[in-house]
CSV table of C-alpha atoms in Angstrom, one decimal:
chain,number,residue,atom,x,y,z
A,1,UNK,CA,0.2,0.2,-0.1
A,2,UNK,CA,1.0,3.1,-0.9
A,3,UNK,CA,-1.6,5.6,1.3
A,4,UNK,CA,-2.0,7.9,-2.3
A,5,UNK,CA,-5.8,8.1,-1.0
A,6,UNK,CA,-6.0,6.8,2.3
A,7,UNK,CA,-9.0,9.7,3.1
A,8,UNK,CA,-12.3,8.9,2.9
A,9,UNK,CA,-13.9,11.1,-0.4
A,10,UNK,CA,-16.6,13.4,0.5
A,11,UNK,CA,-19.3,12.1,-0.6
A,12,UNK,CA,-21.9,15.3,-0.3
A,13,UNK,CA,-21.2,17.8,-3.4
A,14,UNK,CA,-21.0,21.5,-2.6
A,15,UNK,CA,-25.0,21.7,-3.1
A,16,UNK,CA,-25.5,18.7,-1.5
A,17,UNK,CA,-24.6,20.7,1.5
A,18,UNK,CA,-26.5,24.1,0.4
A,19,UNK,CA,-29.7,21.9,-0.1
A,20,UNK,CA,-28.9,20.2,3.2
A,21,UNK,CA,-28.3,24.2,4.8
A,22,UNK,CA,-31.5,25.0,3.6
A,23,UNK,CA,-34.1,21.5,4.4
A,24,UNK,CA,-32.6,22.5,8.2
A,25,UNK,CA,-33.0,26.4,8.4
A,26,UNK,CA,-36.3,25.2,6.5
A,27,UNK,CA,-37.0,22.9,9.4
A,28,UNK,CA,-35.9,26.3,11.9
A,29,UNK,CA,-38.4,28.6,10.8
A,30,UNK,CA,-41.0,26.7,10.6
A,31,UNK,CA,-40.1,25.8,14.9
A,32,UNK,CA,-40.0,29.8,15.5
A,33,UNK,CA,-43.3,29.6,13.8
A,34,UNK,CA,-44.4,27.5,15.9
A,35,UNK,CA,-42.6,29.0,19.4
A,36,UNK,CA,-44.9,33.1,17.8
A,37,UNK,CA,-47.8,31.4,16.9
A,38,UNK,CA,-47.7,30.0,21.4
A,39,UNK,CA,-46.1,32.5,22.9
A,40,UNK,CA,-48.7,35.4,20.8
A,41,UNK,CA,-51.6,33.2,22.1
A,42,UNK,CA,-50.9,34.3,25.9
A,43,UNK,CA,-51.6,37.6,27.2
A,44,UNK,CA,-48.9,38.7,28.3
A,45,UNK,CA,-46.5,37.3,25.1
A,46,UNK,CA,-48.4,39.7,23.1
A,47,UNK,CA,-45.7,42.8,23.4
A,48,UNK,CA,-43.8,40.5,24.8
A,49,UNK,CA,-40.0,41.5,24.6
A,50,UNK,CA,-39.5,37.5,23.7
A,51,UNK,CA,-41.6,37.8,20.8
A,52,UNK,CA,-39.8,40.3,19.5
A,53,UNK,CA,-36.4,38.8,19.5
A,54,UNK,CA,-38.6,35.7,17.9
A,55,UNK,CA,-39.1,37.5,15.2
A,56,UNK,CA,-36.3,39.3,14.2
A,57,UNK,CA,-34.5,36.0,14.2
A,58,UNK,CA,-37.2,34.3,11.7
A,59,UNK,CA,-36.8,37.5,9.7
A,60,UNK,CA,-32.6,36.5,9.7
A,61,UNK,CA,-33.9,32.9,8.6
A,62,UNK,CA,-36.2,33.4,6.1
A,63,UNK,CA,-33.0,35.5,4.4
A,64,UNK,CA,-30.4,32.9,4.2
A,65,UNK,CA,-32.6,31.0,2.9
A,66,UNK,CA,-33.6,33.4,0.1
A,67,UNK,CA,-30.1,33.6,-0.1
A,68,UNK,CA,-29.0,30.3,-0.5
A,69,UNK,CA,-32.1,29.2,-2.8
A,70,UNK,CA,-30.7,31.8,-4.9
A,71,UNK,CA,-27.6,30.1,-4.5
A,72,UNK,CA,-29.3,26.5,-5.9
A,73,UNK,CA,-31.3,28.1,-8.5
A,74,UNK,CA,-29.4,31.2,-10.5
A,75,UNK,CA,-31.4,33.4,-12.6
A,76,UNK,CA,-31.9,32.0,-16.5
A,77,UNK,CA,-32.4,35.2,-18.6
A,78,UNK,CA,-33.8,34.2,-21.5
């Protein structure tokens, strides 16, 4: 054995990694949506700082989801 290729090859390409990350971001976005809905259902939660923080996190996730989606599906100029 010469040891030329001892490293395990990377089985996931760059697009696969981005899709995996995109799926994870979408799951986190849905979880925040559920947390926001639960907090809004409480009287104290409707104006709480926690609610604003969750909404800000959700918006940041949405922006990242859009960014990754744009990378995976670039615009085609016809």
